[in-house]
Coordinates of C-alpha atoms and ligand atoms in Angstrom, one line a residue:
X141 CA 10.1 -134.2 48.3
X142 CA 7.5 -132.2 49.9
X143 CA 8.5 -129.5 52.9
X144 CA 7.5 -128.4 56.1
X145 CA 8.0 -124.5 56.7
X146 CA 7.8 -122.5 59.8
X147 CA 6.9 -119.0 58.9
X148 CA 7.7 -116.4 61.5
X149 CA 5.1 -113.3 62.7
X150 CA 1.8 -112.3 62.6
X151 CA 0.6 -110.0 60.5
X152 CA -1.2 -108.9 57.4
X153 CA 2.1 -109.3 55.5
X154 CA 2.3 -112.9 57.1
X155 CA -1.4 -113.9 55.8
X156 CA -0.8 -112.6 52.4
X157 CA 3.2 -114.8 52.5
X158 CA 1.1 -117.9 54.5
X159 CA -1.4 -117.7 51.8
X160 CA 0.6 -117.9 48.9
X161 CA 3.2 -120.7 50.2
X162 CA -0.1 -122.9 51.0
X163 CA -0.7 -123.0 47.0
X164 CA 2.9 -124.7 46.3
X165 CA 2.9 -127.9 45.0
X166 CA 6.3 -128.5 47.4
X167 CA 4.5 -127.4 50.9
X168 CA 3.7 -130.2 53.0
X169 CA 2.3 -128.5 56.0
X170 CA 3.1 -124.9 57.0
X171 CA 3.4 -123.4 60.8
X172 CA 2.8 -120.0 61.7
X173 CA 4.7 -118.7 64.8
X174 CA 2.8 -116.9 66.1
X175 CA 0.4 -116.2 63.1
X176 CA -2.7 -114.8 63.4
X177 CA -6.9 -115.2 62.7
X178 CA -6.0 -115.6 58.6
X179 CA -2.6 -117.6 59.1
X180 CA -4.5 -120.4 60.4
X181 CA -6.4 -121.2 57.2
X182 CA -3.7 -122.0 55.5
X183 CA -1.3 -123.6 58.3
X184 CA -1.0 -124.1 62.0
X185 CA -0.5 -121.4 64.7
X186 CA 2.2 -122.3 67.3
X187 CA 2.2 -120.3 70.6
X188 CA 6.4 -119.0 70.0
X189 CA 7.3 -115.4 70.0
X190 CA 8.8 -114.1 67.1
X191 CA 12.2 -113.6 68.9
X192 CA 12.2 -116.4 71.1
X193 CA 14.8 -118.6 69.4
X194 CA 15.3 -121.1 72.1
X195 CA 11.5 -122.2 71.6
X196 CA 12.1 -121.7 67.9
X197 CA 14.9 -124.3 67.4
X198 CA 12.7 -127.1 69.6
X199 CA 10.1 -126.5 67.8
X200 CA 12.0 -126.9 64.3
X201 CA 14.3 -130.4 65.3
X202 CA 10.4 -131.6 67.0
X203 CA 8.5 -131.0 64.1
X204 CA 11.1 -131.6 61.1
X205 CA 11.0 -128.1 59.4
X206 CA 12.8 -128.3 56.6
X207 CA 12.6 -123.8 55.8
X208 CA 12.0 -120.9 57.7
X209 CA 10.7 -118.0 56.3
X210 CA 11.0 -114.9 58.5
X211 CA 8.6 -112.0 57.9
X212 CA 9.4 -109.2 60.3
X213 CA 12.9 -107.1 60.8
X214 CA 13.3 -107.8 64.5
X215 CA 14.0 -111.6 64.6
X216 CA 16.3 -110.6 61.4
X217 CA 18.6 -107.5 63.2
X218 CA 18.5 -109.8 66.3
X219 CA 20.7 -112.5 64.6
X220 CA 18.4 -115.4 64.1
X221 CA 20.0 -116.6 60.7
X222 CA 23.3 -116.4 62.5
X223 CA 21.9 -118.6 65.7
X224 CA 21.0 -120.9 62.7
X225 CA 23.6 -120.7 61.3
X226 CA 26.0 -121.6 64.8
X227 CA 24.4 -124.8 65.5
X228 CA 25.3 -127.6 64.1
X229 CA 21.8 -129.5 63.4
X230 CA 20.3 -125.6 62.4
X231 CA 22.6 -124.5 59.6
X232 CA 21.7 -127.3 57.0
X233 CA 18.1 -125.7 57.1
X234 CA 17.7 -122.6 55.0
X235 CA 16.2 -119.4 56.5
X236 CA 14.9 -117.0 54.3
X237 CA 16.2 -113.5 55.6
X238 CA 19.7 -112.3 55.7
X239 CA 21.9 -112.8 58.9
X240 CA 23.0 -109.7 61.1
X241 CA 25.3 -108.9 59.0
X242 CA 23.0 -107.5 55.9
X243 CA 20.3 -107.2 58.5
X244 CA 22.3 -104.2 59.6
X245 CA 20.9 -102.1 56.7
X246 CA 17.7 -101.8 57.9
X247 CA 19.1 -102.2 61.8
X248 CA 21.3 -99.3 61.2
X249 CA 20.4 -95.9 59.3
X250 CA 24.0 -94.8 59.6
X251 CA 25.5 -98.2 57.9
X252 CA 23.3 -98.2 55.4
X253 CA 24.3 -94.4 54.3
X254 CA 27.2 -95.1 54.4
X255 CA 26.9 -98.4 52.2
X256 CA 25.3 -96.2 49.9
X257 CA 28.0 -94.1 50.2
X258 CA 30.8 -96.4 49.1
X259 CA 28.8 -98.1 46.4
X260 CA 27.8 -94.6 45.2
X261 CA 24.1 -95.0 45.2
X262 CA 22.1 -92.5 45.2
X263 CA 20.7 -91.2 48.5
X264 CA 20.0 -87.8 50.5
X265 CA 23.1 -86.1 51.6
X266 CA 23.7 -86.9 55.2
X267 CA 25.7 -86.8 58.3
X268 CA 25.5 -88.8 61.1
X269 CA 26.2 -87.3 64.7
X270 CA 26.2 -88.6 68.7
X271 CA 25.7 -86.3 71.8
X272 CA 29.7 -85.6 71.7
X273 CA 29.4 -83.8 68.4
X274 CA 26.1 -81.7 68.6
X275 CA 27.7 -78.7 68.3
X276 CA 28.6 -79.7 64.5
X277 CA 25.2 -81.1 64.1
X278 CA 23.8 -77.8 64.3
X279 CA 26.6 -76.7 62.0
X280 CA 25.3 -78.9 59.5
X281 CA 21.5 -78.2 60.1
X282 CA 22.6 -74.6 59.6
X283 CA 23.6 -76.0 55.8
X284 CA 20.2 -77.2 55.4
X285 CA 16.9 -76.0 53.8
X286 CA 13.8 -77.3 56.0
X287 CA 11.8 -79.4 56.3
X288 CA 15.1 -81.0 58.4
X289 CA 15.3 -84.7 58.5
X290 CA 15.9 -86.8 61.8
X291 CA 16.5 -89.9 62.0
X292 CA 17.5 -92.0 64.8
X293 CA 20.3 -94.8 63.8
X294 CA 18.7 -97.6 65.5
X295 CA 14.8 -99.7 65.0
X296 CA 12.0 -97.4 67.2
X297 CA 9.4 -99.5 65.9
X298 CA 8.9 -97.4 62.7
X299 CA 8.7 -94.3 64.7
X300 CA 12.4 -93.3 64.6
X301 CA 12.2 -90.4 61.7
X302 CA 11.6 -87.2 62.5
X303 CA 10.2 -84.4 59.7
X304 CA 10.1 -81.0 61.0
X305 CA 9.9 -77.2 59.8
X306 CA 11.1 -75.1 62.1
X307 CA 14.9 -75.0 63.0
X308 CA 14.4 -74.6 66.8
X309 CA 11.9 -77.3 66.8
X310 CA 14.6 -79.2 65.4
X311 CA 17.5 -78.2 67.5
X312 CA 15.1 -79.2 70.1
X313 CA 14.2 -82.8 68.8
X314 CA 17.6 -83.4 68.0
X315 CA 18.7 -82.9 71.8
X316 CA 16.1 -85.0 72.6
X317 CA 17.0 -87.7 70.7
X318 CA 20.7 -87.4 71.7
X319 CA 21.1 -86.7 75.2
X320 CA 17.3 -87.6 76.4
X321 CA 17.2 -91.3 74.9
X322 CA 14.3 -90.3 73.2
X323 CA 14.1 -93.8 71.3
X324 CA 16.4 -95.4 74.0
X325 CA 19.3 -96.7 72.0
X326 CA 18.5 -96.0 68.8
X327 CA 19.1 -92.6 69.2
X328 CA 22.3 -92.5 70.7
X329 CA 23.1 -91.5 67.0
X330 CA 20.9 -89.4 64.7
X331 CA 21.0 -89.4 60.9
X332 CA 20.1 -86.0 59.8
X333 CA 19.6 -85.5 56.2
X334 CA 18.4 -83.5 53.0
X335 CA 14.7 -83.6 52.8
X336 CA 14.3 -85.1 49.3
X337 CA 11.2 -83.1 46.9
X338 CA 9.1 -85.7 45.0
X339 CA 6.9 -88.9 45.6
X340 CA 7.3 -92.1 46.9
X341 CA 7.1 -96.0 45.8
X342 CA 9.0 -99.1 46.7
X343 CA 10.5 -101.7 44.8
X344 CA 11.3 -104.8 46.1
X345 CA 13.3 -108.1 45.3
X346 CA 14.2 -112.1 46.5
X347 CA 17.9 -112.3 46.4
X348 CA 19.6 -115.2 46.7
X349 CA 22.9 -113.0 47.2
X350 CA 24.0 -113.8 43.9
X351 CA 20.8 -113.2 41.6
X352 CA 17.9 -111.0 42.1
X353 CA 14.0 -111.2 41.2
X354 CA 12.3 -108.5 41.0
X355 CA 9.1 -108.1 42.3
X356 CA 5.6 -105.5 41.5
X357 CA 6.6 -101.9 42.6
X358 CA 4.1 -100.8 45.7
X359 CA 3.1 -97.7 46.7
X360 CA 1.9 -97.4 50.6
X361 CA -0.1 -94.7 52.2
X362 CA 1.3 -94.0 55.7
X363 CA -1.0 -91.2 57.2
X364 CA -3.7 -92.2 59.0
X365 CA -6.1 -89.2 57.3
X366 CA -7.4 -88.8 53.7
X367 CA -5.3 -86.6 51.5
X368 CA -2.3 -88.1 53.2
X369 CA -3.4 -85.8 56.1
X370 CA -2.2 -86.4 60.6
X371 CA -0.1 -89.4 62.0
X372 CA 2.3 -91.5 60.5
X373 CA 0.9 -95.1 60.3
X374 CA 2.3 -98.7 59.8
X375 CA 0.3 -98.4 56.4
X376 CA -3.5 -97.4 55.3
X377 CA -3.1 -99.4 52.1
X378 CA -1.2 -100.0 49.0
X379 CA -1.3 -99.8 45.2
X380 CA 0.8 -102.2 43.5
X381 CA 2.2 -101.5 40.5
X382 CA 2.7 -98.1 40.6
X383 CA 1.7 -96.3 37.2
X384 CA 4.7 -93.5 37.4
X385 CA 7.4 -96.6 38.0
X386 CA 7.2 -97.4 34.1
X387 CA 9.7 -99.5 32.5
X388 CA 11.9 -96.8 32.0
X389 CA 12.0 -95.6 35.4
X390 CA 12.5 -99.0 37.1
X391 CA 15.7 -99.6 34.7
X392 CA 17.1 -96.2 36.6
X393 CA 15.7 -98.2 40.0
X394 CA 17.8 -101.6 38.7
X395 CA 20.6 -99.9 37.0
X396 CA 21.8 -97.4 39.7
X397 CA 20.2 -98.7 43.2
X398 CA 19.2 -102.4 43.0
X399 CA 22.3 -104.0 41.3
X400 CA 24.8 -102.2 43.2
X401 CA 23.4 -103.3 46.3
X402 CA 23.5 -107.1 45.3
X403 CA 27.5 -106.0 43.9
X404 CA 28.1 -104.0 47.3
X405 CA 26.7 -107.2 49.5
X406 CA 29.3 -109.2 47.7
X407 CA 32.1 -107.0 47.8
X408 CA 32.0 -106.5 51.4
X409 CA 31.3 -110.1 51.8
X410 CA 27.4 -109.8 53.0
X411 CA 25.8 -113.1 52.6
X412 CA 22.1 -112.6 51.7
X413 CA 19.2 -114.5 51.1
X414 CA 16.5 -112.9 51.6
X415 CA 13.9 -109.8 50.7
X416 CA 15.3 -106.2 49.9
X417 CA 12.8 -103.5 50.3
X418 CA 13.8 -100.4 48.7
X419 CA 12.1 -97.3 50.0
X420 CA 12.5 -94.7 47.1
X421 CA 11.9 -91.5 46.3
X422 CA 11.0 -90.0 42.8
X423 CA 12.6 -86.9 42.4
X424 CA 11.7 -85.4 38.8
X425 CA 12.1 -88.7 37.5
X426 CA 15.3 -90.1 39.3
X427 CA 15.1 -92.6 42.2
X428 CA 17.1 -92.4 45.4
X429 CA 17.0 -94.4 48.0
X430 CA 15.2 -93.5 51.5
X431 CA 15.8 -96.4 53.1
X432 CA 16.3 -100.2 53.3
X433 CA 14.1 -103.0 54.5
X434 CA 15.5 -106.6 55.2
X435 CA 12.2 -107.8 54.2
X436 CA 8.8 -107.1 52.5
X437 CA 6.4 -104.3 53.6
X438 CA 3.3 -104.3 55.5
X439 CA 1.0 -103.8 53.6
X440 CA 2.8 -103.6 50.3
X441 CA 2.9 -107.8 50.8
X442 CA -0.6 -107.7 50.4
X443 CA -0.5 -106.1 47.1
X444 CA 2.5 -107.9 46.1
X445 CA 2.0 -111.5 46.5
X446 CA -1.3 -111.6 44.6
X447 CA 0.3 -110.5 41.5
X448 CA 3.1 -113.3 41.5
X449 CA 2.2 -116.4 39.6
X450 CA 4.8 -118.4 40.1
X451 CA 6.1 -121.0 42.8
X452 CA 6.9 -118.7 45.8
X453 CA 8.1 -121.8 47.7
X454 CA 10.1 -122.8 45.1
X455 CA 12.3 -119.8 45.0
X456 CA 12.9 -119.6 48.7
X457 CA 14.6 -122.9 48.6
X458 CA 16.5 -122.2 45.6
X459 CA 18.2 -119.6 48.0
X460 CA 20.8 -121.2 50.1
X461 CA 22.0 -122.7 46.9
X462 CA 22.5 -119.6 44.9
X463 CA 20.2 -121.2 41.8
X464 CA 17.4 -118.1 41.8
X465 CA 18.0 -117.8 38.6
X466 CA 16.7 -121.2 37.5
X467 CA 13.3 -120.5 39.1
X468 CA 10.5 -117.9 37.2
X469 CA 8.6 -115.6 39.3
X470 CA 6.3 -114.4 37.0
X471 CA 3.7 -111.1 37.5
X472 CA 0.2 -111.0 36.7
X473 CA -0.4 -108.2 34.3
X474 CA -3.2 -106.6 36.5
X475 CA -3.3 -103.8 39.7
X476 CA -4.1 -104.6 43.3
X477 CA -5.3 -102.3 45.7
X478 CA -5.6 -102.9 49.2
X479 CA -7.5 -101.0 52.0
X480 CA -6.4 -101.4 55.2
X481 CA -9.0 -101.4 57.8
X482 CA -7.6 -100.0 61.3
X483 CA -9.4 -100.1 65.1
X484 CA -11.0 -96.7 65.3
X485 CA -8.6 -94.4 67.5
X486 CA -4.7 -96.1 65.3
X487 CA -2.1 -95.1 65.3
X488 CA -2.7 -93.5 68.9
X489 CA -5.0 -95.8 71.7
X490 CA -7.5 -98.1 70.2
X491 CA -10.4 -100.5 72.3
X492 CA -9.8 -104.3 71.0
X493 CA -11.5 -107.2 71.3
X494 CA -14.7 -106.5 68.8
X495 CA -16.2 -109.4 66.8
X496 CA -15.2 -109.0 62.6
X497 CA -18.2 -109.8 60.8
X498 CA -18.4 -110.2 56.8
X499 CA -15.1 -111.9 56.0
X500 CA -17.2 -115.0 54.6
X501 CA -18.6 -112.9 52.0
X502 CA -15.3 -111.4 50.6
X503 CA -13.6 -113.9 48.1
X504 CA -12.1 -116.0 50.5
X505 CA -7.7 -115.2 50.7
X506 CA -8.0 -111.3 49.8
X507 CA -8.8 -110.3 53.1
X508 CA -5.9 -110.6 55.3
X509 CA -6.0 -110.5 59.2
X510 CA -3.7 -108.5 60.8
X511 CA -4.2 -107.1 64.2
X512 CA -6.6 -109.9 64.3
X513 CA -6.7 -113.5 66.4
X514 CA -8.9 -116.6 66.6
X515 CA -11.2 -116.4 69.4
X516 CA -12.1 -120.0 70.0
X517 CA -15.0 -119.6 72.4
X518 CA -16.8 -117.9 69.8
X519 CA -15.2 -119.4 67.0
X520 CA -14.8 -116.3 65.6
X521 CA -11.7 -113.7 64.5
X522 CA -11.7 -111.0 67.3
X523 CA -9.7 -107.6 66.7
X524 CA -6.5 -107.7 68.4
X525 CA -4.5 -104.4 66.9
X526 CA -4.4 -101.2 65.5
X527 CA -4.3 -102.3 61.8
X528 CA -7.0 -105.4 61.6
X529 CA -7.6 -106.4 58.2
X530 CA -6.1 -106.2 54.5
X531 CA -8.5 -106.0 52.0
X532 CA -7.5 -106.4 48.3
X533 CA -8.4 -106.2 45.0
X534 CA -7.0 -107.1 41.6
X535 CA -8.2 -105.8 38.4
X536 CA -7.1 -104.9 34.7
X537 CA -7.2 -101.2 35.5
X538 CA -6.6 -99.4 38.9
X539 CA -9.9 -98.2 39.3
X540 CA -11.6 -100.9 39.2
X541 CA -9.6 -102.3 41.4
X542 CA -10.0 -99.4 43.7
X543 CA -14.0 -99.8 43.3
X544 CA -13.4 -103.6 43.7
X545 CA -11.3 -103.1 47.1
X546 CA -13.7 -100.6 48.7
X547 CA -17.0 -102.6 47.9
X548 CA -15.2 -105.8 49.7
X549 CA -14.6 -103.3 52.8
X550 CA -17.6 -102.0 53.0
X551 CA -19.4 -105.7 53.4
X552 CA -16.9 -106.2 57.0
X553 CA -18.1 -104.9 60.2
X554 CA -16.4 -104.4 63.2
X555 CA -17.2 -101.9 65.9
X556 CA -15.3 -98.6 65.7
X557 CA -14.2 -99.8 62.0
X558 CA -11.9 -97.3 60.4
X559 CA -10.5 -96.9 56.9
X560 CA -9.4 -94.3 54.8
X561 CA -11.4 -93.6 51.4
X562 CA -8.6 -92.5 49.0
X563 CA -6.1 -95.1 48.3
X564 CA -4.9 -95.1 44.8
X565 CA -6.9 -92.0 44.3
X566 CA -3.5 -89.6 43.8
X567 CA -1.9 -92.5 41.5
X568 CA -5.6 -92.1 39.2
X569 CA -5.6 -88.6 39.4
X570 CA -1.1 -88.8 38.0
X571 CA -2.3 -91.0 35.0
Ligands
AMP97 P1 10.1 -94.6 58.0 O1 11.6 -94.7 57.9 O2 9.3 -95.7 57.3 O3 9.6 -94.3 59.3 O4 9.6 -93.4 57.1 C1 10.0 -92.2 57.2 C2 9.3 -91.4 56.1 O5 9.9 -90.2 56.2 C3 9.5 -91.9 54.7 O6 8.5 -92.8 54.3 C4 9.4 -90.6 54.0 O7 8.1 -90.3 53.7 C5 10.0 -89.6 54.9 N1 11.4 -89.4 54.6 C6 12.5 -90.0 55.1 N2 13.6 -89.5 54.7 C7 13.3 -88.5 53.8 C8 14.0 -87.5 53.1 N3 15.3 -87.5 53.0 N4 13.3 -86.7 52.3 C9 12.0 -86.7 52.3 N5 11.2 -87.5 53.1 C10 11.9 -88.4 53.8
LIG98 N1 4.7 -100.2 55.0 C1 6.0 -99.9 55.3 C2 6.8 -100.9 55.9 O1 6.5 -102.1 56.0 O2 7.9 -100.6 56.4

């Protein structure tokens, strides 16, 4: 039987997911709500917000979807497996992404240290604190080496950690956060933790709750500047695999962190189907975890789902039925780079609205729109964000697929384009 899936968001990660699910055999037609300029060659757009799950379940008994695939965190922390999952006609059709319940360790940096915690996986040492306790919070700073480590318990939109030097700088961001609502709700508790010495990558796997896939390792570049230099970002591109995560490094990553989290789930009863993005941190050859994700990165997805050659489809709706196991995600044995090209002016203000010129001449799916819609008068894609397009490359070796990437960028044009010139560089310069 062949399916129809409604895939929820709109961004590069949703391309690179809409892109990949229109090569299954199983797919009969997908919907993108609300998708984007690149989700539409591969599916249908539909006018729904992410989070409106009113128009979502109309939409779904109208149109007969038979899967829902959810890309982004907030439909996810918001409860919209569980609002499946409470109607009667809903729960029989699986939704890939777990409910509020596992959601809750990317909706909640204090639950998840403290899963880590009692499942004794290794993590930053930490203590969590509200405005009633300040007073031991700067106890605890006091404890601390700098740089001091924020972070506000709560989603702020990626914007919720906070690195800083100096201890009064801190003292001061921390009353911020606390008694000044500095990311509204989020911060009515802060996380504040050891800064952890070392580099960063992210693994990732599709669990069905029971059994685990594992996916390519990614590593993203978050600052906006070359030389990992000025603002934090959403992501200026993405290597994938990532040279130092060899073999014997990711059997640390699935020994101590990735298996225990699919035992913890179970033994506190967490139902999950879904992705787990595992935001690590390489510290003289040991991982610990940064942080959870209850689902893939952006852009590490558009890294990621080149390199899979198997049935993606397929393994979603294996989920509800616990039967991952039976399905083979296999990995091309090659490197993808991807640049992310930004509106000139990201992460702060950025004009929008400028024409994107040169996609045609790229090989066709490895650019992927982001900030980026359909303008239909024009019948063209039109910037719409701060992050615009995707572009990557696969190769044998990472620098060709770093050469590869950057000559596909430099054929697209859009006014006030902006990109940064040395991703994968540091990972080259390691090997
Ligand atoms: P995010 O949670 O994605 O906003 O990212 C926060 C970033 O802060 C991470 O990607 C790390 O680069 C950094 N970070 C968070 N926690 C720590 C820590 N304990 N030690 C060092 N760096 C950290
Ligand atoms: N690129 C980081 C994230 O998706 O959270």
């Amino acid at each position: 039987m062949k399916i129809n899936v409604l895939l929820i968001g709109s961004g590069g990660r949703e391309h690179a997911i809409a892109w990949k699910l229109a090569q299954s055999p199983l797919l009969e037609k997908l919907y993108i709500a609300p998708g984007n300029a690149g989700t539409r060659l591969h599916g249908e757009n539909v006018a729904i917000s992410e989070t409106d799950f009113g128009a979502i379940k109309q939409f779904v008994l109208k149109n007969n979807i038979n899967l829902v695939v959810v890309g982004p965190e907030e439909p996810l922390v918001r409860g919209i497996h569980d609002f499946f999952l409470a109607d009667a006609v809903l729960k029989e059709i699986p939704v890939v992404g777990p409910t509020q319940s596992g959601a809750v360790l990317e909706g909640s940096k204090d639950f998840s240290k403290q899963f880590m915690a009692r499942h004794q996986i290794p993590t930053a040492k930490y203590e969590t604190f509200t405005a009633g306790t300040f007073d031991k919070a700067l106890n605890f700073l006091k404890t601390l080496q700098p740089p001091y480590v924020l972070k506000a318990d709560g989603l702020a939109a990626g914007k919720g950690v906070l690195i800083l030097t100096g201890f009064d700088e801190t003292v001061s961001e921390l009353r911020n956060m606390l008694f000044d609502k500095k990311f509204g709700e989020a911060s009515a508790k802060v996380v504040i933790e050891e800064f952890l010495h070392g580099i960063e990558m992210s693994a990732f796997v599709l669990t069905d709750g029971k059994n685990y896939c594992l996916l390519p390792s990614a590593k993203d570049y978050k600052r906006v500047g070359n030389g990992d230099t000025g603002l934090n970002t959403g992501g200026m591109g993405a290597v994938s695999p990532v040279p130092f995560a060899d073999t014997e490094f990711m059997q640390k990553v699935e020994n101590r962190i990735i298996r225990p989290t699919i035992v913890g789930l179970q033994k506190e009863n967490i139902p999950y189907q879904g992705f787990i993005f595992f935001g690590l941190m390489n510290v003289a050859g040991d991982p610990y975890v940064i942080e959870y994700n209850v689902r893939m990165g952006d852009p590490e997805t558009e890294v990621v789902m080149p390199l899979l050659k198997g049935d993606l489809l397929e393994a979603f709706l294996s989920l509800k039925s616990q039967e991952l196991n039976r399905v083979k995600l296999e990995i091309a044995n090659q490197t993808a780079v991807c640049v992310m090209m930004v509106s000139g002016g990201y992460p702060n203000s950025y004009e929008k609205g400028f024409q994107i010129h040169g996609v045609e001449c790229v090989e066709d799916c490895l650019a992927f729109y982001a900030g980026a819609k359909f303008d239909f008068s024009t019948q063209t894609a039109i910037t719409s964000g701060g992050r615009v397009l995707a572009v990557t490359a696969l190769a044998g070796y990472l620098e060709e697929a770093m050469q590869k990437a950057y000559s596909l960028v430099s054929k697209i044009d859009f006014n006030k384009k902006y990109f940064r010139q040395d991703i994968g560089k540091d990972l080259l310069e390691l090997e």
